[in-house]
PDB file of C-alpha atoms and ligand atoms in Angstrom:
ATOM      1  CA  MET W 167     -17.133  59.886  16.613  1.00 33.00           C
ATOM      2  CA  ILE W 168     -15.916  58.411  19.958  1.00 36.00           C
ATOM      3  CA  ALA W 169     -15.051  61.307  22.269  1.00 38.00           C
ATOM      4  CA  ALA W 170     -13.490  59.161  24.981  1.00 41.00           C
ATOM      5  CA  TRP W 171     -12.477  55.605  25.660  1.00 41.00           C
ATOM      6  CA  PHE W 172     -11.781  54.086  29.162  1.00 42.00           C
ATOM      7  CA  LYS W 173     -11.182  50.704  30.352  1.00 39.00           C
ATOM      8  CA  ARG W 174     -11.214  48.984  33.722  1.00 40.00           C
ATOM      9  CA  PHE W 175     -11.330  45.264  34.145  1.00 35.00           C
ATOM     10  CA  SER W 176     -13.918  44.226  31.608  1.00 34.00           C
ATOM     11  CA  ILE W 177     -15.920  47.569  31.508  1.00 40.00           C
ATOM     12  CA  VAL W 178     -15.637  49.930  28.715  1.00 44.00           C
ATOM     13  CA  ALA W 179     -17.056  53.238  28.744  1.00 55.00           C
ATOM     14  CA  ILE W 180     -17.788  55.203  25.384  1.00 59.00           C
ATOM     15  CA  VAL W 181     -19.223  58.622  25.189  1.00 67.00           C
ATOM     16  CA  LEU W 182     -21.897  58.482  22.257  1.00 60.00           C
ATOM     17  CA  THR W 183     -24.686  60.767  21.026  1.00 57.00           C
ATOM     18  CA  ALA W 184     -28.130  59.358  21.417  1.00 55.00           C
ATOM     19  CA  SER W 185     -28.247  58.215  17.651  1.00 55.00           C
ATOM     20  CA  GLN W 186     -24.889  56.543  17.926  1.00 54.00           C
ATOM     21  CA  ALA W 187     -26.021  54.579  21.006  1.00 51.00           C
ATOM     22  CA  SER W 188     -29.167  53.335  19.411  1.00 51.00           C
ATOM     23  CA  ALA W 189     -27.085  52.144  16.394  1.00 49.00           C
ATOM     24  CA  GLN W 190     -24.808  50.304  18.891  1.00 48.00           C
ATOM     25  CA  PRO W 191     -26.812  48.592  21.627  1.00 44.00           C
ATOM     26  CA  SER W 192     -25.137  48.404  24.911  1.00 47.00           C
ATOM     27  CA  LYS W 193     -25.576  46.706  28.253  1.00 71.00           C
ATOM     28  CA  LEU W 194     -26.168  50.030  30.010  1.00 88.00           C
ATOM     29  CA  ASP W 195     -26.382  53.553  28.965  1.00 90.00           C
ATOM     30  CA  VAL W 196     -26.085  56.624  31.207  1.00 97.00           C
ATOM     31  CA  GLN W 197     -27.373  59.807  29.742  1.00 97.00           C
ATOM     32  CA  ARG W 198     -26.602  63.180  31.145  1.00 98.00           C
ATOM     33  CA  LEU W 199     -29.658  65.313  31.620  1.00 98.00           C
ATOM     34  CA  THR W 200     -29.830  69.008  32.112  1.00 98.00           C
ATOM     35  CA  TRP W 201     -28.261  70.449  35.224  1.00 98.00           C
ATOM     36  CA  ALA W 202     -27.824  67.536  37.752  1.00 98.00           C
ATOM     37  CA  GLY W 203     -29.998  65.014  35.993  1.00 98.00           C
ATOM     38  CA  ILE W 204     -28.996  61.683  34.755  1.00 98.00           C
ATOM     39  CA  LYS W 205     -30.868  58.804  33.193  1.00 98.00           C
ATOM     40  CA  ILE W 206     -29.748  55.096  33.350  1.00 97.00           C
ATOM     41  CA  ALA W 207     -31.500  52.621  31.132  1.00 95.00           C
ATOM     42  CA  ASP W 208     -31.259  48.943  30.133  1.00 93.00           C
ATOM     43  CA  GLU W 209     -33.687  47.187  27.937  1.00 91.00           C
ATOM     44  CA  ASN W 210     -36.234  46.773  30.627  1.00 93.00           C
ATOM     45  CA  THR W 211     -35.777  49.568  33.254  1.00 96.00           C
ATOM     46  CA  THR W 212     -35.265  53.354  33.227  1.00 97.00           C
ATOM     47  CA  VAL W 213     -33.810  55.016  36.252  1.00 98.00           C
ATOM     48  CA  PHE W 214     -33.795  58.803  36.577  1.00 98.00           C
ATOM     49  CA  VAL W 215     -31.778  60.735  39.213  1.00 98.00           C
ATOM     50  CA  ASP W 216     -32.603  64.422  39.875  1.00 98.00           C
ATOM     51  CA  ALA W 217     -34.241  64.606  36.369  1.00 98.00           C
ATOM     52  CA  MET W 218     -35.707  67.809  35.327  1.00 98.00           C
ATOM     53  CA  ALA W 219     -38.481  67.471  32.704  1.00 97.00           C
ATOM     54  CA  THR W 220     -39.649  70.967  33.045  1.00 97.00           C
ATOM     55  CA  ASP W 221     -37.522  73.794  31.737  1.00 97.00           C
ATOM     56  CA  ILE W 222     -37.467  75.904  34.963  1.00 96.00           C
ATOM     57  CA  TRP W 223     -34.709  78.081  33.264  1.00 95.00           C
ATOM     58  CA  ASN W 224     -37.178  79.334  30.703  1.00 94.00           C
ATOM     59  CA  GLY W 225     -35.145  78.520  27.640  1.00 95.00           C
ATOM     60  CA  ASP W 226     -31.821  79.498  29.119  1.00 94.00           C
ATOM     61  CA  ALA W 227     -30.831  76.349  30.817  1.00 96.00           C
ATOM     62  CA  PRO W 228     -27.173  75.709  31.466  1.00 97.00           C
ATOM     63  CA  GLU W 229     -25.729  73.955  28.417  1.00 96.00           C
ATOM     64  CA  GLY W 230     -29.148  73.688  26.904  1.00 95.00           C
ATOM     65  CA  PHE W 231     -32.400  71.995  28.008  1.00 97.00           C
ATOM     66  CA  HIS W 232     -32.690  68.381  27.194  1.00 97.00           C
ATOM     67  CA  LYS W 233     -36.127  66.882  27.741  1.00 96.00           C
ATOM     68  CA  PRO W 234     -35.835  63.433  29.207  1.00 97.00           C
ATOM     69  CA  GLU W 235     -37.866  60.427  27.926  1.00 96.00           C
ATOM     70  CA  ALA W 236     -38.543  56.946  29.054  1.00 95.00           C
ATOM     71  CA  ASN W 237     -39.277  53.992  26.831  1.00 93.00           C
ATOM     72  CA  THR W 238     -39.393  51.079  29.236  1.00 94.00           C
ATOM     73  CA  GLU W 239     -42.270  49.673  31.295  1.00 94.00           C
ATOM     74  CA  ARG W 240     -40.254  49.819  34.540  1.00 96.00           C
ATOM     75  CA  ARG W 241     -39.545  53.362  35.531  1.00 98.00           C
ATOM     76  CA  TYR W 242     -37.998  54.748  38.795  1.00 98.00           C
ATOM     77  CA  ALA W 243     -36.952  58.364  39.818  1.00 98.00           C
ATOM     78  CA  LEU W 244     -34.396  58.839  42.521  1.00 98.00           C
ATOM     79  CA  VAL W 245     -34.219  62.207  44.134  1.00 98.00           C
ATOM     80  CA  THR W 246     -31.192  63.448  46.145  1.00 98.00           C
ATOM     81  CA  HIS W 247     -33.275  66.196  47.783  1.00 98.00           C
ATOM     82  CA  VAL W 248     -36.409  68.305  47.156  1.00 98.00           C
ATOM     83  CA  HIS W 249     -34.951  71.698  45.960  1.00 97.00           C
ATOM     84  CA  ASN W 250     -36.652  72.735  42.855  1.00 96.00           C
ATOM     85  CA  ASP W 251     -33.647  72.231  40.610  1.00 97.00           C
ATOM     86  CA  HIS W 252     -33.576  68.532  41.698  1.00 98.00           C
ATOM     87  CA  PHE W 253     -37.134  67.504  42.225  1.00 98.00           C
ATOM     88  CA  ASP W 254     -39.597  68.310  39.423  1.00 98.00           C
ATOM     89  CA  ALA W 255     -42.901  66.911  40.609  1.00 97.00           C
ATOM     90  CA  GLN W 256     -44.929  67.737  37.444  1.00 96.00           C
ATOM     91  CA  GLY W 257     -42.223  66.599  35.158  1.00 97.00           C
ATOM     92  CA  LEU W 258     -41.712  63.267  37.015  1.00 98.00           C
ATOM     93  CA  ARG W 259     -45.468  62.588  36.967  1.00 97.00           C
ATOM     94  CA  ASP W 260     -45.340  62.593  33.129  1.00 96.00           C
ATOM     95  CA  LEU W 261     -42.100  60.638  33.019  1.00 97.00           C
ATOM     96  CA  LEU W 262     -43.128  57.847  35.494  1.00 97.00           C
ATOM     97  CA  GLY W 263     -46.758  57.523  34.365  1.00 94.00           C
ATOM     98  CA  ASP W 264     -49.039  55.509  36.728  1.00 91.00           C
ATOM     99  CA  ARG W 265     -46.681  52.596  37.440  1.00 90.00           C
ATOM    100  CA  GLY W 266     -43.508  54.444  38.236  1.00 95.00           C
ATOM    101  CA  TYR W 267     -41.926  54.891  41.575  1.00 98.00           C
ATOM    102  CA  VAL W 268     -40.038  57.658  43.382  1.00 98.00           C
ATOM    103  CA  ILE W 269     -37.129  56.252  45.448  1.00 98.00           C
ATOM    104  CA  CYS W 270     -35.970  58.601  48.204  1.00 98.00           C
ATOM    105  CA  HIS W 271     -34.447  58.902  51.544  1.00 98.00           C
ATOM    106  CA  GLU W 272     -36.878  58.335  54.398  1.00 98.00           C
ATOM    107  CA  PRO W 273     -37.183  61.833  55.775  1.00 97.00           C
ATOM    108  CA  ILE W 274     -38.503  63.262  52.508  1.00 98.00           C
ATOM    109  CA  ALA W 275     -40.890  60.290  51.567  1.00 98.00           C
ATOM    110  CA  ALA W 276     -43.924  61.665  53.220  1.00 98.00           C
ATOM    111  CA  TYR W 277     -43.469  65.004  51.245  1.00 98.00           C
ATOM    112  CA  ILE W 278     -42.963  63.371  47.948  1.00 98.00           C
ATOM    113  CA  ALA W 279     -45.992  61.121  48.439  1.00 97.00           C
ATOM    114  CA  SER W 280     -48.013  64.141  49.221  1.00 97.00           C
ATOM    115  CA  ARG W 281     -47.223  65.310  45.677  1.00 96.00           C
ATOM    116  CA  GLY W 282     -48.960  62.273  44.367  1.00 95.00           C
ATOM    117  CA  PHE W 283     -46.189  59.617  43.983  1.00 97.00           C
ATOM    118  CA  GLN W 284     -45.860  56.015  44.874  1.00 97.00           C
ATOM    119  CA  VAL W 285     -42.718  56.189  46.969  1.00 98.00           C
ATOM    120  CA  ILE W 286     -40.079  53.648  47.934  1.00 98.00           C
ATOM    121  CA  PRO W 287     -38.300  55.018  51.055  1.00 98.00           C
ATOM    122  CA  VAL W 288     -34.757  54.030  51.776  1.00 98.00           C
ATOM    123  CA  ALA W 289     -32.824  54.530  54.990  1.00 98.00           C
ATOM    124  CA  LEU W 290     -29.429  56.081  55.047  1.00 98.00           C
ATOM    125  CA  ASN W 291     -26.694  53.567  54.203  1.00 98.00           C
ATOM    126  CA  GLU W 292     -29.281  50.970  53.185  1.00 98.00           C
ATOM    127  CA  SER W 293     -30.173  49.578  49.782  1.00 98.00           C
ATOM    128  CA  VAL W 294     -33.283  48.494  47.912  1.00 98.00           C
ATOM    129  CA  ASN W 295     -33.441  46.183  44.865  1.00 98.00           C
ATOM    130  CA  ARG W 296     -35.882  47.095  42.078  1.00 97.00           C
ATOM    131  CA  GLY W 297     -35.985  46.312  38.375  1.00 94.00           C
ATOM    132  CA  GLY W 298     -32.487  44.609  38.501  1.00 94.00           C
ATOM    133  CA  PHE W 299     -30.835  47.645  40.070  1.00 97.00           C
ATOM    134  CA  TRP W 300     -29.527  48.107  43.608  1.00 98.00           C
ATOM    135  CA  PHE W 301     -30.017  51.609  44.932  1.00 98.00           C
ATOM    136  CA  THR W 302     -28.198  52.664  48.062  1.00 98.00           C
ATOM    137  CA  ALA W 303     -28.723  55.960  49.928  1.00 98.00           C
ATOM    138  CA  LEU W 304     -25.406  57.423  51.025  1.00 98.00           C
ATOM    139  CA  PRO W 305     -24.438  60.480  53.061  1.00 98.00           C
ATOM    140  CA  ALA W 306     -24.362  63.914  51.538  1.00 98.00           C
ATOM    141  CA  SER W 307     -24.206  67.431  53.034  1.00 98.00           C
ATOM    142  CA  ASP W 308     -26.719  69.990  51.669  1.00 98.00           C
ATOM    143  CA  GLY W 309     -25.419  73.493  51.493  1.00 96.00           C
ATOM    144  CA  PHE W 310     -28.511  74.898  53.138  1.00 95.00           C
ATOM    145  CA  GLY W 311     -28.802  72.287  55.798  1.00 97.00           C
ATOM    146  CA  ASP W 312     -31.736  70.366  54.239  1.00 97.00           C
ATOM    147  CA  ALA W 313     -32.110  66.681  53.885  1.00 97.00           C
ATOM    148  CA  GLN W 314     -29.927  65.352  51.126  1.00 98.00           C
ATOM    149  CA  VAL W 315     -28.399  61.904  50.126  1.00 98.00           C
ATOM    150  CA  SER W 316     -26.222  60.715  47.398  1.00 98.00           C
ATOM    151  CA  TRP W 317     -27.086  57.564  45.317  1.00 98.00           C
ATOM    152  CA  LEU W 318     -25.063  54.563  44.490  1.00 98.00           C
ATOM    153  CA  ILE W 319     -26.739  52.593  41.663  1.00 98.00           C
ATOM    154  CA  VAL W 320     -25.487  49.101  40.804  1.00 97.00           C
ATOM    155  CA  SER W 321     -26.453  46.993  37.960  1.00 95.00           C
ATOM    156  CA  GLY W 322     -24.372  43.759  37.551  1.00 93.00           C
ATOM    157  CA  ASP W 323     -20.892  44.889  37.771  1.00 92.00           C
ATOM    158  CA  THR W 324     -21.537  48.500  36.976  1.00 95.00           C
ATOM    159  CA  LYS W 325     -21.515  51.133  39.781  1.00 97.00           C
ATOM    160  CA  ILE W 326     -22.689  54.669  39.151  1.00 98.00           C
ATOM    161  CA  PHE W 327     -22.464  57.475  41.947  1.00 98.00           C
ATOM    162  CA  HIS W 328     -24.689  60.521  41.849  1.00 98.00           C
ATOM    163  CA  GLY W 329     -23.743  63.467  44.254  1.00 98.00           C
ATOM    164  CA  GLY W 330     -26.680  65.715  43.719  1.00 98.00           C
ATOM    165  CA  ASP W 331     -25.427  69.243  44.794  1.00 98.00           C
ATOM    166  CA  THR W 332     -23.578  68.062  47.905  1.00 98.00           C
ATOM    167  CA  LEU W 333     -20.867  69.851  49.818  1.00 98.00           C
ATOM    168  CA  TRP W 334     -17.487  68.373  50.482  1.00 97.00           C
ATOM    169  CA  HIS W 335     -17.856  66.009  53.443  1.00 98.00           C
ATOM    170  CA  GLY W 336     -16.040  63.304  55.354  1.00 97.00           C
ATOM    171  CA  SER W 337     -17.771  60.292  53.938  1.00 98.00           C
ATOM    172  CA  PHE W 338     -16.335  60.109  50.523  1.00 98.00           C
ATOM    173  CA  GLU W 339     -13.323  58.056  51.640  1.00 98.00           C
ATOM    174  CA  ARG W 340     -15.486  55.460  53.559  1.00 98.00           C
ATOM    175  CA  ILE W 341     -17.844  55.168  50.526  1.00 98.00           C
ATOM    176  CA  GLY W 342     -14.968  54.599  48.219  1.00 98.00           C
ATOM    177  CA  ALA W 343     -13.483  52.035  50.534  1.00 98.00           C
ATOM    178  CA  GLN W 344     -16.751  50.197  50.914  1.00 98.00           C
ATOM    179  CA  TYR W 345     -18.082  50.344  47.385  1.00 98.00           C
ATOM    180  CA  GLY W 346     -15.258  51.263  45.091  1.00 97.00           C
ATOM    181  CA  PRO W 347     -13.930  51.110  42.510  1.00 97.00           C
ATOM    182  CA  LEU W 348     -16.899  52.906  40.835  1.00 97.00           C
ATOM    183  CA  ASP W 349     -17.370  53.223  37.082  1.00 97.00           C
ATOM    184  CA  VAL W 350     -18.393  56.838  37.054  1.00 98.00           C
ATOM    185  CA  ALA W 351     -19.097  59.466  39.706  1.00 98.00           C
ATOM    186  CA  PHE W 352     -21.403  62.307  38.609  1.00 98.00           C
ATOM    187  CA  LEU W 353     -20.455  65.179  40.899  1.00 99.00           C
ATOM    188  CA  PRO W 354     -21.502  68.850  41.283  1.00 98.00           C
ATOM    189  CA  ILE W 355     -18.729  71.358  40.506  1.00 98.00           C
ATOM    190  CA  ASN W 356     -20.187  74.868  40.628  1.00 98.00           C
ATOM    191  CA  GLY W 357     -18.993  76.011  44.048  1.00 97.00           C
ATOM    192  CA  VAL W 358     -21.767  78.412  44.243  1.00 96.00           C
ATOM    193  CA  SER W 359     -22.071  81.371  46.575  1.00 94.00           C
ATOM    194  CA  VAL W 360     -25.261  83.077  47.602  1.00 92.00           C
ATOM    195  CA  PRO W 361     -26.022  86.385  49.369  1.00 89.00           C
ATOM    196  CA  GLY W 362     -25.492  86.602  52.964  1.00 89.00           C
ATOM    197  CA  PRO W 363     -22.793  86.895  55.555  1.00 89.00           C
ATOM    198  CA  LEU W 364     -20.317  84.721  53.778  1.00 87.00           C
ATOM    199  CA  GLY W 365     -18.011  85.583  50.903  1.00 81.00           C
ATOM    200  CA  ALA W 366     -16.810  82.840  48.501  1.00 84.00           C
ATOM    201  CA  TYR W 367     -14.544  80.941  51.016  1.00 90.00           C
ATOM    202  CA  SER W 368     -17.246  78.507  52.005  1.00 92.00           C
ATOM    203  CA  PRO W 369     -19.475  77.800  48.932  1.00 96.00           C
ATOM    204  CA  ARG W 370     -22.856  75.992  49.232  1.00 97.00           C
ATOM    205  CA  VAL W 371     -21.865  73.292  46.638  1.00 98.00           C
ATOM    206  CA  MET W 372     -18.486  71.393  46.055  1.00 97.00           C
ATOM    207  CA  THR W 373     -16.008  73.298  44.192  1.00 98.00           C
ATOM    208  CA  PRO W 374     -14.375  71.877  41.021  1.00 98.00           C
ATOM    209  CA  GLN W 375     -11.165  70.939  42.964  1.00 98.00           C
ATOM    210  CA  GLN W 376     -13.168  69.340  45.807  1.00 98.00           C
ATOM    211  CA  ALA W 377     -15.075  67.278  43.160  1.00 98.00           C
ATOM    212  CA  VAL W 378     -11.857  65.968  41.911  1.00 98.00           C
ATOM    213  CA  ASP W 379     -10.683  64.936  45.344  1.00 98.00           C
ATOM    214  CA  ALA W 380     -14.103  63.500  46.005  1.00 98.00           C
ATOM    215  CA  ALA W 381     -13.793  61.358  42.863  1.00 98.00           C
ATOM    216  CA  LYS W 382     -10.357  60.260  44.037  1.00 98.00           C
ATOM    217  CA  LEU W 383     -11.577  59.118  47.352  1.00 98.00           C
ATOM    218  CA  LEU W 384     -14.671  57.434  45.900  1.00 98.00           C
ATOM    219  CA  ARG W 385     -12.202  55.379  43.591  1.00 98.00           C
ATOM    220  CA  ALA W 386     -14.212  56.469  40.539  1.00 98.00           C
ATOM    221  CA  ASP W 387     -12.702  55.615  37.159  1.00 97.00           C
ATOM    222  CA  VAL W 388     -14.406  58.631  35.571  1.00 97.00           C
ATOM    223  CA  LEU W 389     -15.484  61.889  37.082  1.00 98.00           C
ATOM    224  CA  SER W 390     -18.378  63.429  35.265  1.00 98.00           C
ATOM    225  CA  PRO W 391     -19.318  67.013  36.114  1.00 98.00           C
ATOM    226  CA  ILE W 392     -22.892  68.024  36.800  1.00 98.00           C
ATOM    227  CA  HIS W 393     -24.713  71.059  38.363  1.00 98.00           C
ATOM    228  CA  PHE W 394     -22.762  73.968  36.707  1.00 98.00           C
ATOM    229  CA  GLY W 395     -22.987  76.642  34.062  1.00 98.00           C
ATOM    230  CA  LEU W 396     -25.702  78.805  35.542  1.00 96.00           C
ATOM    231  CA  THR W 397     -24.934  82.439  34.788  1.00 91.00           C
ATOM    232  CA  GLY W 398     -26.990  85.601  35.302  1.00 86.00           C
ATOM    233  CA  ALA W 399     -29.205  84.254  38.053  1.00 88.00           C
ATOM    234  CA  PRO W 400     -29.638  87.028  40.741  1.00 88.00           C
ATOM    235  CA  GLY W 401     -27.762  86.013  43.961  1.00 90.00           C
ATOM    236  CA  TYR W 402     -26.368  82.783  42.508  1.00 94.00           C
ATOM    237  CA  VAL W 403     -22.751  82.970  41.778  1.00 95.00           C
ATOM    238  CA  GLU W 404     -20.787  80.127  40.608  1.00 97.00           C
ATOM    239  CA  VAL W 405     -16.942  79.862  40.504  1.00 96.00           C
ATOM    240  CA  ASP W 406     -15.660  81.667  37.442  1.00 95.00           C
ATOM    241  CA  ALA W 407     -14.665  78.612  35.396  1.00 97.00           C
ATOM    242  CA  PRO W 408     -15.972  75.500  36.900  1.00 98.00           C
ATOM    243  CA  LEU W 409     -15.400  73.130  33.922  1.00 98.00           C
ATOM    244  CA  SER W 410     -11.812  74.290  33.169  1.00 98.00           C
ATOM    245  CA  ASP W 411     -11.020  74.375  36.825  1.00 98.00           C
ATOM    246  CA  MET W 412     -12.267  70.910  37.154  1.00 98.00           C
ATOM    247  CA  ASN W 413     -10.178  69.759  34.128  1.00 98.00           C
ATOM    248  CA  GLU W 414      -7.078  71.349  35.431  1.00 98.00           C
ATOM    249  CA  ALA W 415      -7.406  69.781  38.890  1.00 98.00           C
ATOM    250  CA  ALA W 416      -8.218  66.425  37.319  1.00 98.00           C
ATOM    251  CA  THR W 417      -5.055  66.562  35.344  1.00 98.00           C
ATOM    252  CA  ASP W 418      -3.084  67.608  38.296  1.00 98.00           C
ATOM    253  CA  GLN W 419      -4.506  64.627  40.410  1.00 97.00           C
ATOM    254  CA  GLY W 420      -4.593  61.935  37.701  1.00 97.00           C
ATOM    255  CA  VAL W 421      -8.366  61.770  37.647  1.00 98.00           C
ATOM    256  CA  THR W 422     -10.057  61.015  34.419  1.00 97.00           C
ATOM    257  CA  ALA W 423     -12.841  63.549  33.753  1.00 98.00           C
ATOM    258  CA  VAL W 424     -15.500  63.176  31.138  1.00 97.00           C
ATOM    259  CA  HIS W 425     -17.751  66.029  30.424  1.00 98.00           C
ATOM    260  CA  LEU W 426     -21.142  64.966  28.999  1.00 98.00           C
ATOM    261  CA  LYS W 427     -23.412  67.617  27.618  1.00 97.00           C
ATOM    262  CA  PRO W 428     -27.165  67.172  28.319  1.00 98.00           C
ATOM    263  CA  GLY W 429     -28.415  64.460  26.116  1.00 97.00           C
ATOM    264  CA  GLN W 430     -25.014  62.717  25.628  1.00 97.00           C
ATOM    265  CA  LEU W 431     -24.562  59.160  26.656  1.00 96.00           C
ATOM    266  CA  LEU W 432     -21.842  57.156  28.605  1.00 94.00           C
ATOM    267  CA  SER W 433     -22.127  53.660  27.348  1.00 88.00           C
ATOM    268  CA  LEU W 434     -20.993  51.047  29.837  1.00 84.00           C
ATOM    269  CA  ASN W 435     -20.404  47.766  28.136  1.00 67.00           C
ATOM    270  CA  ASP W 436     -18.854  44.406  28.863  1.00 48.00           C
ATOM    271  CA  ALA W 437     -15.608  44.386  26.807  1.00 44.00           C
ATOM    272  CA  GLU W 438     -16.071  40.839  25.672  1.00 36.00           C
TER     273      GLU W 438
HETATM  274 ZN1  LIG D   6     -28.990  72.243  43.190  1.00 85.25          ZN
END
């Protein structure tokens, strides 16, 4: 029943299925969604990050498509960047309803507003407080040079990091020093290569080994992999075995890795 069990200070993280979680109410649940998406919910507020509510994979989504849902009045959707595997305008309109907001980095705010959303823009390295959560926009490096941020989401003592599909960059150590330790870091691991002048030496997304190093520098108790498992897409070539490469590197480096499948929950509770 319990796939994993971790403890730091008073925080306990347990991997649960959705039905197990509803049978065991928790302070904060983090649900992995399809591809890079996650959902964080307490009893009043639902927070999505890079949530895909539309199956852009036409029934062939990596690890299966999980349609996200929201049951609270207050709803926020964070986006790391506007590539179509991270920003699903049609799907988010349905998820957020009339009263929800998109929270994003300032440079993409006008574009997102033009798609019909109420937007809360955030400057890099600054935070906003909504619905009992703090959201901080942190540096990222997009593999195609587009605007991208990572998100730190804080609720009470719980700190969750979401790395979109960033490349390796030099800010992980500073972020870890400033905000760590973190309860969980969701980091991309597919090390993808695309057609062009480059081979596979300089991928467009972090490799599994780089994600493990990033989790270490971020001082994350748990590394949870996202953004991997897409096969057969023309011109999009991931490393051969992202998940097992990450697990091997995590074991080498003493990093705790927890793989959540789309729909699975990490339940972050006070231990008392
Ligand atoms: Zn992506």
